[in-house]
Short mmCIF file of C-alpha atoms in Angstrom, two decimals:
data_model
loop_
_atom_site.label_atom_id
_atom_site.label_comp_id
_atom_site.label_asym_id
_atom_site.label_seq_id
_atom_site.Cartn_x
_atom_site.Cartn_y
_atom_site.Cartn_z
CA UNK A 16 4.01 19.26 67.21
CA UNK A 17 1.74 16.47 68.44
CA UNK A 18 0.76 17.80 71.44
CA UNK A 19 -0.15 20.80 69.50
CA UNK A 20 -2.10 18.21 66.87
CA UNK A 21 -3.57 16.78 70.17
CA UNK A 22 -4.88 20.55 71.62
CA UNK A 23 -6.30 21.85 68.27
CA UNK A 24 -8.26 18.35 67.43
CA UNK A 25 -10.20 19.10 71.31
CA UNK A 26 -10.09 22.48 71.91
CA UNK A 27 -13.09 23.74 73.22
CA UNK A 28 -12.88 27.43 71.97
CA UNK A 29 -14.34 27.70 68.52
CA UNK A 30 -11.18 27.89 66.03
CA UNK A 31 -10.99 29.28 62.52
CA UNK A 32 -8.44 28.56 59.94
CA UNK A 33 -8.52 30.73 57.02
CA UNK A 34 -6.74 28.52 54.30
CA UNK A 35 -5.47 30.68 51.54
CA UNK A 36 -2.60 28.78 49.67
CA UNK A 37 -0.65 25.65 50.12
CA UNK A 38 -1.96 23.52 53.41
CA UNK A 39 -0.09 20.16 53.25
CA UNK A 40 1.13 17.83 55.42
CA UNK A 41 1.88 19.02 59.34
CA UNK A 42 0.93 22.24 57.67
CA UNK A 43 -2.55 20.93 56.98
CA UNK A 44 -3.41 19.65 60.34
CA UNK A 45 -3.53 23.69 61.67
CA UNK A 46 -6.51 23.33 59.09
CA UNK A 47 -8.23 20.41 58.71
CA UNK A 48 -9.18 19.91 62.51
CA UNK A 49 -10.52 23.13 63.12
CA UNK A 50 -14.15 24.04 63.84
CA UNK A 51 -14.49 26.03 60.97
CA UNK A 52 -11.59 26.23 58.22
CA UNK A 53 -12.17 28.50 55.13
CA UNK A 54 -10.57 27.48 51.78
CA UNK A 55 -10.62 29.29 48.30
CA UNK A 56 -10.09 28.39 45.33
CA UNK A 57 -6.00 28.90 45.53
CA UNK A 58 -6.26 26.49 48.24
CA UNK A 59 -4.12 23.34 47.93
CA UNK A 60 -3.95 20.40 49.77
CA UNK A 61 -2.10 16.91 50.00
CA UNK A 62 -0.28 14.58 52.22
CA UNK A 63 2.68 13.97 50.21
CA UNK A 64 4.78 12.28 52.90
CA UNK A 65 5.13 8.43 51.19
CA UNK A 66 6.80 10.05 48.11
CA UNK A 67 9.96 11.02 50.34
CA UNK A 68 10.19 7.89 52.34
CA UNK A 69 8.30 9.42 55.38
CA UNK A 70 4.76 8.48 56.69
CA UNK A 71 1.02 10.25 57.16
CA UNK A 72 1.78 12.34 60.84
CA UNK A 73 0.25 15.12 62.72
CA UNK A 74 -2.75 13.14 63.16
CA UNK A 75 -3.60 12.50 59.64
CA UNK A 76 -3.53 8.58 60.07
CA UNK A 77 -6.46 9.12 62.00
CA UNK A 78 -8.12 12.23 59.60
CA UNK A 79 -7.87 10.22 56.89
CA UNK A 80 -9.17 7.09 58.43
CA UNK A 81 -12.70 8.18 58.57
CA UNK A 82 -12.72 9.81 55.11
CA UNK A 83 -15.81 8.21 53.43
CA UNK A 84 -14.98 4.58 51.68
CA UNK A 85 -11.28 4.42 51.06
CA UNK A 86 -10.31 7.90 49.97
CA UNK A 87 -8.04 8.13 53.64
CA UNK A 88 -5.91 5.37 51.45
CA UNK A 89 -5.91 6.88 48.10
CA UNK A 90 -4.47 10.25 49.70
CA UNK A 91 -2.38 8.86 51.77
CA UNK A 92 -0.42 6.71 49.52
CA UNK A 93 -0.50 9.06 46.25
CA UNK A 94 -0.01 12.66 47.67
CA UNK A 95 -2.73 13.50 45.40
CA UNK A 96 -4.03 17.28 45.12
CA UNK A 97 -7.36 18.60 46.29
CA UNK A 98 -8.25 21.91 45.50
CA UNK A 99 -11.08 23.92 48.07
CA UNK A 100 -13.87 23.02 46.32
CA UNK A 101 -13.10 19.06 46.66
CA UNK A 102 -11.77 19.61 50.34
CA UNK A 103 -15.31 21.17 51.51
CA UNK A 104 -16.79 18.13 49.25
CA UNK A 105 -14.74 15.82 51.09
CA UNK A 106 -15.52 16.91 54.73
CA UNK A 107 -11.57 17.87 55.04
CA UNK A 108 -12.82 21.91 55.01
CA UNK A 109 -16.41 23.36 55.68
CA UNK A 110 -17.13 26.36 54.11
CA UNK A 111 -15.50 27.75 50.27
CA UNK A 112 -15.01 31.59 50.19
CA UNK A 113 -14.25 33.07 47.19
CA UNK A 114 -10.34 34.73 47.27
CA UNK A 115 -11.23 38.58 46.87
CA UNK A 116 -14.13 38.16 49.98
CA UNK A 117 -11.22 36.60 52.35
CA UNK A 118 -9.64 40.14 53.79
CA UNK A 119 -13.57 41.32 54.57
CA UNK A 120 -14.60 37.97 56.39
CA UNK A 121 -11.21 38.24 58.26
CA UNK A 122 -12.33 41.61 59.58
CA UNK A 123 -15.89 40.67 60.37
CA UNK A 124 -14.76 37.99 62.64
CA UNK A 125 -12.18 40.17 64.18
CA UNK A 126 -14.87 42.62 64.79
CA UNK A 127 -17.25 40.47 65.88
CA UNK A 128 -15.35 39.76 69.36
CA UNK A 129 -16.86 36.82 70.26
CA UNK A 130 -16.01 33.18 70.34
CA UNK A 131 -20.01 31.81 69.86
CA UNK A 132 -20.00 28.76 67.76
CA UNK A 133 -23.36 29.94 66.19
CA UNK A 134 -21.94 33.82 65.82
CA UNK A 135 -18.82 33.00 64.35
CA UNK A 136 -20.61 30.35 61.79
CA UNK A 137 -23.15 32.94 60.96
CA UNK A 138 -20.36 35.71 59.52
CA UNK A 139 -18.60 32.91 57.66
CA UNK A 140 -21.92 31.89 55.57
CA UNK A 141 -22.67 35.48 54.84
CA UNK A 142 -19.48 35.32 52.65
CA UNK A 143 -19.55 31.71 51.89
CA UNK A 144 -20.78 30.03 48.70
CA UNK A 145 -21.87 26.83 47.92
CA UNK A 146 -19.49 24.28 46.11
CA UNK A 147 -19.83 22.74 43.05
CA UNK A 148 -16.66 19.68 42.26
CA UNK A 149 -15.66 20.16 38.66
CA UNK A 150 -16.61 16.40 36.41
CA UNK A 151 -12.91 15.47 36.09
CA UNK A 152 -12.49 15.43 39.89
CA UNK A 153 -11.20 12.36 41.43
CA UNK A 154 -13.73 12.23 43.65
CA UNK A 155 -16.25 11.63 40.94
CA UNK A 156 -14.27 8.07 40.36
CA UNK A 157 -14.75 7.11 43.84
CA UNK A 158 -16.69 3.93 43.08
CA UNK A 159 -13.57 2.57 41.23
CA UNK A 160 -11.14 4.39 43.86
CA UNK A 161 -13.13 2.59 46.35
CA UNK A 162 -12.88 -0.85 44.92
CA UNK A 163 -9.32 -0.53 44.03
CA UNK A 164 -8.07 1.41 47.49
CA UNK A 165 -9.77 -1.55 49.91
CA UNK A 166 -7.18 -3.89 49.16
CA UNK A 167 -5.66 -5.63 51.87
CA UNK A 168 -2.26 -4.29 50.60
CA UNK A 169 -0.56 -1.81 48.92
CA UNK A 170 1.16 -4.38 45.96
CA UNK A 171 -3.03 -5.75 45.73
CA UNK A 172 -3.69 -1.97 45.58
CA UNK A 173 -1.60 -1.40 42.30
CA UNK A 174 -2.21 -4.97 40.70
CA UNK A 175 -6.12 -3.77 41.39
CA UNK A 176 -5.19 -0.15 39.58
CA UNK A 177 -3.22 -1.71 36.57
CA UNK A 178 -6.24 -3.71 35.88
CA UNK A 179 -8.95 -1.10 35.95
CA UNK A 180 -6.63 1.09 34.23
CA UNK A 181 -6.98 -0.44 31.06
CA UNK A 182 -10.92 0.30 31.62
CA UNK A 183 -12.48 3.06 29.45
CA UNK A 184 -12.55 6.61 31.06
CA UNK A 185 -9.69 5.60 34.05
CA UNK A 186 -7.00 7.83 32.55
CA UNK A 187 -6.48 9.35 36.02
CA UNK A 188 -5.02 5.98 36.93
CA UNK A 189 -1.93 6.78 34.75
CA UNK A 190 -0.70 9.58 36.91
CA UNK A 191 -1.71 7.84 40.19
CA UNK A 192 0.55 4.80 39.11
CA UNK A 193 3.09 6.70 38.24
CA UNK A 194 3.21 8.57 41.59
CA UNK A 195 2.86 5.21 43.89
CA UNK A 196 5.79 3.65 42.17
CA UNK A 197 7.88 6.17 42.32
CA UNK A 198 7.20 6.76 45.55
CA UNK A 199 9.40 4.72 48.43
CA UNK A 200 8.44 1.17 49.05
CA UNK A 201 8.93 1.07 52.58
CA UNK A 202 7.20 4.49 52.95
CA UNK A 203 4.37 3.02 51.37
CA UNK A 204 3.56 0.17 53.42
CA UNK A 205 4.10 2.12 56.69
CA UNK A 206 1.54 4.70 55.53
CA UNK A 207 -0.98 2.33 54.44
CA UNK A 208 -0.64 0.12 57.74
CA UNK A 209 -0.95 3.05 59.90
CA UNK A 210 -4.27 4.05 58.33
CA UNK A 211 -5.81 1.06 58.20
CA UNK A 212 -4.34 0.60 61.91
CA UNK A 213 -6.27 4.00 62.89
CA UNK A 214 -9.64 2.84 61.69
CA UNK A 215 -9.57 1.19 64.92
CA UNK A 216 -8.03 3.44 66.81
CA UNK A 217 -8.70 6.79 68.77
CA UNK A 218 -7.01 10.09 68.49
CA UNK A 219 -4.43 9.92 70.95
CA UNK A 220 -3.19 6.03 70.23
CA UNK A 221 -2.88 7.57 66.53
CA UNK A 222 -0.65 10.27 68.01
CA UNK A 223 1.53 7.71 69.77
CA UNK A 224 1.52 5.62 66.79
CA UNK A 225 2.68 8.56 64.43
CA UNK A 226 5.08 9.75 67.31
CA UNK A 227 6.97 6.12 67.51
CA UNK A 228 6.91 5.68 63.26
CA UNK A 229 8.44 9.14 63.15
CA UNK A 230 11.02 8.50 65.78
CA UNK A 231 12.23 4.83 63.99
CA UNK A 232 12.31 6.71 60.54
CA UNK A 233 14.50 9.59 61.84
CA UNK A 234 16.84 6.74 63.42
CA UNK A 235 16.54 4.75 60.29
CA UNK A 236 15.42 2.15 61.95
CA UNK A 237 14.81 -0.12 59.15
CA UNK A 238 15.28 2.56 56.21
CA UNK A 239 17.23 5.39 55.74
CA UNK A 240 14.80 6.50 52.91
CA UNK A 241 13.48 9.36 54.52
CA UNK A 242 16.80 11.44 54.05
CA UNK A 243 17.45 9.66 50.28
CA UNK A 244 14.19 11.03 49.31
CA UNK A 245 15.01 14.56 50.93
CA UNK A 246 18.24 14.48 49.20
CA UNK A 247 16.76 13.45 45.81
CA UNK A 248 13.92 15.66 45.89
CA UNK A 249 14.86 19.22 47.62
CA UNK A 250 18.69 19.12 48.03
CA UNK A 251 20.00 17.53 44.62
CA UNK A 252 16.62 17.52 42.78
CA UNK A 253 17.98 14.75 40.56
CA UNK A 254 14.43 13.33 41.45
CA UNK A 255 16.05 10.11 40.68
CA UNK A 256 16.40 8.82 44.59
CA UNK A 257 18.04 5.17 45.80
CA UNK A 258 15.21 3.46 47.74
CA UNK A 259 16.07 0.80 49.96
CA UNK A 260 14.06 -1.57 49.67
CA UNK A 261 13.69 -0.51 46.08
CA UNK A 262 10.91 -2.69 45.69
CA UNK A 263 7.56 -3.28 47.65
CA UNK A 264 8.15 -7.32 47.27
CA UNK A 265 11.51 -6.52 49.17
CA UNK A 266 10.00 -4.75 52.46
CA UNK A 267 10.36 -7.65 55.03
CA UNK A 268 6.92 -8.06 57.43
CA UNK A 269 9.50 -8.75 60.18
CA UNK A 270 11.10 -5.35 59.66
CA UNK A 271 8.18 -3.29 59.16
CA UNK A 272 6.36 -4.37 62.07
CA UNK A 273 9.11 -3.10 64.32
CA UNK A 274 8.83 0.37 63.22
CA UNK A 275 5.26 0.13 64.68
CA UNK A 276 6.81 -1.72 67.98
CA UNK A 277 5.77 0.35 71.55
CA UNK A 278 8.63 2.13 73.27
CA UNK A 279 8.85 1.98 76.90
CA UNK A 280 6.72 4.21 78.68
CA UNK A 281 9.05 6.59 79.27
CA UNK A 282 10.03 7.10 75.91
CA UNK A 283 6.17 6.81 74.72
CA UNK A 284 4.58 10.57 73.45
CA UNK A 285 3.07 11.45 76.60
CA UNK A 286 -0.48 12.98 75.86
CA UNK A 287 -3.46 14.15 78.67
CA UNK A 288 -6.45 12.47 78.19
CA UNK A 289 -8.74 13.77 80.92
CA UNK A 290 -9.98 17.33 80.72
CA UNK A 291 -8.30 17.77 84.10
CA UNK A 292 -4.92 17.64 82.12
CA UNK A 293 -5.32 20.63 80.72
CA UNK A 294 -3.54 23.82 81.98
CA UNK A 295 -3.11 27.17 81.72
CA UNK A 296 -0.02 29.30 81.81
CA UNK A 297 3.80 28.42 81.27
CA UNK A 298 4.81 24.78 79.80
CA UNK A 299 6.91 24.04 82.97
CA UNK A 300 3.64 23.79 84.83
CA UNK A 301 2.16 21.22 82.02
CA UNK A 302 1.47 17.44 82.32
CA UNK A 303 4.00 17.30 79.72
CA UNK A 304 7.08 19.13 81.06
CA UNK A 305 9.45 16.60 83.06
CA UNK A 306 9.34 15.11 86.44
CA UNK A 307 11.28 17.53 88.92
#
């Protein structure tokens, strides 16, 4: 899955996602990266992963990283909702097609047979319209999400929200709240280190990152959280799950910074960088298939 994160983020062919639905998660990075992807208003987005003890992947550490001001944060640790209109507002989409126009734009570019950058771009604004965000979007509030979201961490981040809460016209700060401390501790604080990690980082170090945080989860590492919050939330749907740590106060520096720790190399997600690394034909023949 991260090579194929890898391939779509610098593919040189021009790539169109036609977003119609649920995108979240993995599932939104075969949108988001694209040269062109097409939302409507049925769209849905979110990176949910904190809330069941998991992390930001698929190169979203690195997406939402150089969202404007701190919104990369604010997603990343509350799972919160954008609907098309706010993801082509947010630079996360680029143009907002209207539902009923989607089946004729996705025979126009079939037709079209051609892979021009300009061409392709041309048939998508003939159906296209331009976006207005509705007032009670969050991203109207981004002054405050900004102030409270640039915390250096996450227990700052809700002391910062509780406070601003009590402010006149911050109801949405209920709900976010809510969400963040219900959500796991340790899940938390991995996802808002790795983002603030990938502001410095490029691309592929954000793949390795994700690659060696998704590895120590899945061994439980430090946590077994990832499969409580599975169990709690799609399996038993008591919704009521068992975090360990069950509190952010509890999640040891020591213990969190190993999660993050390097493998060695031959363990490490091996990714191409030079555009000689690219191939074409069967996987066996790949830079990433193993040494014979």
């Amino acid at each position: 899955m991260y090579w194929l994160c890898y391939h779509i983020h610098t593919y040189q062919k021009t790539q169109v996602a036609l977003v119609h639905g649920i995108s979240m998660g993995g599932g939104a990075s075969l949108m988001v990266p694209m040269k062109f992807s097409v939302v409507t208003e049925k769209t849905v987005f979110a990176t949910p992963e904190a809330s069941i003890g998991f992390h930001t992947d698929c190169g979203f550490s690195y997406i939402l990283s150089r969202l404007p001001g701190h919104l990369g944060e604010y997603l990343g640790l509350t799972g919160a909702r954008l609907n098309g209109k706010e993801l082509v507002a947010a630079g996360l989409a680029t143009h907002f097609v209207p539902s009923e126009k989607l089946p004729e734009l996705e025979k126009q570019l079939i037709s079209l047979n051609s892979g021009e950058e300009n061409a392709v771009k041309s048939v998508i604004e003939e159906f296209s319209v331009d976006i207005q965000i509705d007032e009670g979007s969050v991203l109207n509030k981004r002054a405050t999400m900004d102030e409270c979201f640039s915390k250096e961490t996450v227990e700052d981040i809700i002391s910062s929200l509780e406070a601003e809460a009590t402010q006149e016209g911050n109801d949405w700060m209920t709900a976010t709240l809510q969400g963040l401390k219900r959500s796991s501790p340790i899940a938390l604080k991995i996802t808002f280190q790795s983002i603030r990690e990938a502001r410095k980082q490029i691309l592929s170090e954000c793949l390795k990152k994700e690659f060696r945080l998704t590895m120590n989860i899945l061994r439980t590492v430090i946590s077994g959280d990832v499969y409580e919050g599975i169990r709690a939330f799609t399996i038993d749907k008591d919704n009521s799950p068992k975090w360990d740590p069950s509190t952010l106060e509890k999640v040891e520096a020591e213990k969190l910074n190993l999660v993050f720790q390097p493998f060695e190399e031959d363990w490490e997600l091996k990714i191409p960088i030079r555009e000689d690394s690219r191939w074409e034909g069967k996987y066996e023949d790949s830079p990433y298939a193993p040494s014979k």
